[in-house]
Amino acid sequence: MEAMVLVLGVSAGAGGARAMLTHSDQPHLPPIDRCTVPRRAGAGIEEPVFTAINLMRQAAAHRDEFVTGIAVTCRSTLHENAIRATAGRSRLTIVDEPLAQLRYLRFSGQLPDEGAVLLYDLGAAGLTVTEVECRTDAILAVRRSTILGGDGHDALLRWHLAHGGINIDKPTSRSYKEALTHAPVLTASDPHNGRRMVVTRSDFEELAEAGIHHSASYVRQLVDETGVPPHAMALLGGCARNPRIRDSLSQLLDLPVIYDPEPEFVSARGAVLMATQLPSARRVRGARFAQIPALRPAETPPVSKRKLVAALAVTAALGATVVGLLSTNRDSNRPDTHGTAPTPVEVAGTPVDPVPSR
């Protein structure tokens, strides 16, 4: 790896983009600069990506340096096409996000040499679970759910505070949630009426508990479908910073946990490595197995029709609950402080607010 080459890694997601500017030989160290650009309501995925790229290019220009390689991680072909269309003739490497995550986890010595691992990526807009074979980097299965995510956690915390007469906006609830990842207690305040309320980490953990249990069942279903037992689970995304979520998942799934101190930047750090090693590539895709049943050991029975029907019924019920909650939210600007607590499933579809002015 060539030293002192300035490269840029960007991770694109439904909630926005994260970018990291660093030298090619230092993806594991504190970067020269980095930024997080939330996705504006109604905007395409490409808008926060190129806002982040422009900000990092400006940071490089202030240092009288030039960005020699840019890589962007994507989850879907739809996102890839939007980014590629905006990039035009600009040199840009687009990478399947699981490959970038694996590349950095391997670089930092956190990945086993062989066997399958689960990438449990819990971000703002939802949960993505990917099972990958470490030796070949082959993607065995990918599943995504919007039932659980950081936006849902924010909405749960806002409801909890509203029940005590404290009304706050989404950015404030997110800052409170993030503060509770390293502080056991905080005091929330209403900017309009001056009321104050003590919130503990345990309060938030109780609100998120049902969703975490649901996600564990979701992971087990994916493993049942592939028939390949994972050796470990990497917890990624900003929500993985909460220690109780990590402990709960480890116990529920009985798997060793791989955890990077900055789980939300693992994708961007992996993109830095890809930008360094593949500076002229146009697209880097992961090998995917089309026939999952072929990977199933002979002695492992297939998932029964009864289980599949039950799973579909649960999903339909959860979806109906979310629609009902959103309709209620549109009818009232202030939460009802005397109602029954919504579950994490009920608030997971809360719309994303516009990006606050910088």
Tab-separated table of N, CA, C and O in Angstrom, residues 1-2 50 57 65 85 111 132 136 141 157 163 176 187 203 213 219 238 252 256 267 278 308 315 329 334 339 341 344:
chain	number	residue	atom	x	y	z
A	1	MET	N	0.847	-1.190	0.000
A	1	MET	CA	0.000	0.000	0.000
A	1	MET	C	0.888	1.248	0.000
A	1	MET	O	1.765	1.408	0.841
A	2	GLU	N	0.688	2.131	-0.932
A	2	GLU	CA	1.508	3.324	-1.060
A	2	GLU	C	1.173	4.329	0.032
A	2	GLU	O	0.016	4.624	0.298
A	50	PHE	N	-22.784	13.164	-2.703
A	50	PHE	CA	-21.936	14.153	-3.371
A	50	PHE	C	-21.752	15.414	-2.537
A	50	PHE	O	-20.763	16.127	-2.712
A	57	ARG	N	-13.459	17.116	-0.432
A	57	ARG	CA	-12.544	17.710	-1.417
A	57	ARG	C	-12.099	19.099	-0.969
A	57	ARG	O	-10.933	19.480	-1.161
A	65	GLU	N	-3.693	19.457	-0.838
A	65	GLU	CA	-3.544	18.073	-1.280
A	65	GLU	C	-4.682	17.727	-2.237
A	65	GLU	O	-5.696	18.434	-2.307
A	85	ALA	N	-25.109	8.006	-12.244
A	85	ALA	CA	-25.648	9.023	-13.144
A	85	ALA	C	-25.192	10.418	-12.732
A	85	ALA	O	-24.891	11.267	-13.578
A	111	LEU	N	-11.549	-10.398	11.759
A	111	LEU	CA	-12.328	-11.373	11.013
A	111	LEU	C	-11.650	-12.744	11.050
A	111	LEU	O	-10.430	-12.840	10.890
A	132	VAL	N	-21.853	-14.043	5.217
A	132	VAL	CA	-20.744	-14.055	4.270
A	132	VAL	C	-19.770	-15.168	4.632
A	132	VAL	O	-19.525	-15.434	5.812
A	136	THR	N	-13.763	-16.856	0.994
A	136	THR	CA	-13.974	-16.441	-0.400
A	136	THR	C	-14.681	-15.098	-0.543
A	136	THR	O	-14.810	-14.589	-1.660
A	141	ALA	N	-26.328	-14.790	1.837
A	141	ALA	CA	-27.709	-14.298	1.900
A	141	ALA	C	-27.704	-12.881	2.448
A	141	ALA	O	-26.838	-12.503	3.246
A	157	LEU	N	-38.081	7.108	22.102
A	157	LEU	CA	-37.608	7.990	23.160
A	157	LEU	C	-38.445	9.264	23.219
A	157	LEU	O	-38.766	9.768	24.309
A	163	HIS	N	-44.759	11.372	27.230
A	163	HIS	CA	-45.630	10.842	28.274
A	163	HIS	C	-45.391	11.563	29.606
A	163	HIS	O	-46.292	11.649	30.445
A	176	TYR	N	-29.963	12.705	22.592
A	176	TYR	CA	-30.174	12.053	23.889
A	176	TYR	C	-29.855	10.566	23.797
A	176	TYR	O	-29.212	9.993	24.691
A	187	THR	N	-30.578	14.357	31.931
A	187	THR	CA	-31.775	15.141	32.207
A	187	THR	C	-32.260	15.785	30.921
A	187	THR	O	-31.544	16.567	30.299
A	203	ASP	N	-34.059	2.941	30.969
A	203	ASP	CA	-35.333	3.351	30.358
A	203	ASP	C	-35.306	3.096	28.851
A	203	ASP	O	-36.243	2.534	28.274
A	213	HIS	N	-35.302	-8.361	20.353
A	213	HIS	CA	-35.740	-9.756	20.359
A	213	HIS	C	-36.297	-10.144	18.984
A	213	HIS	O	-36.050	-11.266	18.507
A	219	VAL	N	-32.684	-12.966	12.422
A	219	VAL	CA	-31.373	-13.539	12.117
A	219	VAL	C	-31.446	-15.056	12.071
A	219	VAL	O	-30.887	-15.702	11.176
A	238	GLY	N	-24.546	2.740	13.652
A	238	GLY	CA	-24.495	3.585	14.850
A	238	GLY	C	-25.218	3.015	16.048
A	238	GLY	O	-24.815	3.233	17.198
A	252	LEU	N	-28.798	-13.683	23.032
A	252	LEU	CA	-29.934	-14.253	22.313
A	252	LEU	C	-29.501	-15.198	21.197
A	252	LEU	O	-30.142	-16.219	20.943
A	256	PRO	N	-20.131	-15.283	19.272
A	256	PRO	CA	-19.110	-14.276	19.589
A	256	PRO	C	-19.374	-13.002	18.801
A	256	PRO	O	-19.785	-13.059	17.635
A	267	SER	N	-17.963	0.852	7.200
A	267	SER	CA	-18.164	0.837	5.742
A	267	SER	C	-17.285	1.885	5.064
A	267	SER	O	-16.666	1.609	4.022
A	278	LEU	N	-8.092	-0.222	-5.572
A	278	LEU	CA	-8.775	-0.285	-6.866
A	278	LEU	C	-9.160	1.119	-7.317
A	278	LEU	O	-10.336	1.436	-7.491
A	308	LEU	N	-43.012	-20.609	7.527
A	308	LEU	CA	-43.045	-19.513	6.555
A	308	LEU	C	-44.373	-18.780	6.605
A	308	LEU	O	-44.428	-17.543	6.550
A	315	THR	N	-45.373	-10.556	9.773
A	315	THR	CA	-44.947	-9.381	9.007
A	315	THR	C	-46.141	-8.539	8.587
A	315	THR	O	-46.128	-7.306	8.669
A	329	ASN	N	-50.296	9.685	13.821
A	329	ASN	CA	-49.330	10.768	13.966
A	329	ASN	C	-49.680	11.950	13.079
A	329	ASN	O	-49.475	13.106	13.434
A	334	ARG	N	-49.226	16.951	18.587
A	334	ARG	CA	-48.656	16.711	19.908
A	334	ARG	C	-49.050	15.313	20.354
A	334	ARG	O	-50.189	14.904	20.203
A	339	GLY	N	-51.831	7.723	26.575
A	339	GLY	CA	-52.145	6.495	25.869
A	339	GLY	C	-51.262	5.346	26.296
A	339	GLY	O	-50.471	5.438	27.218
A	341	ALA	N	-48.198	2.691	25.647
A	341	ALA	CA	-46.886	2.814	25.017
A	341	ALA	C	-46.838	2.043	23.713
A	341	ALA	O	-47.223	0.885	23.663
A	344	PRO	N	-41.644	-0.937	19.717
A	344	PRO	CA	-40.664	-0.489	18.724
A	344	PRO	C	-41.133	-0.735	17.302
A	344	PRO	O	-40.798	-0.001	16.397
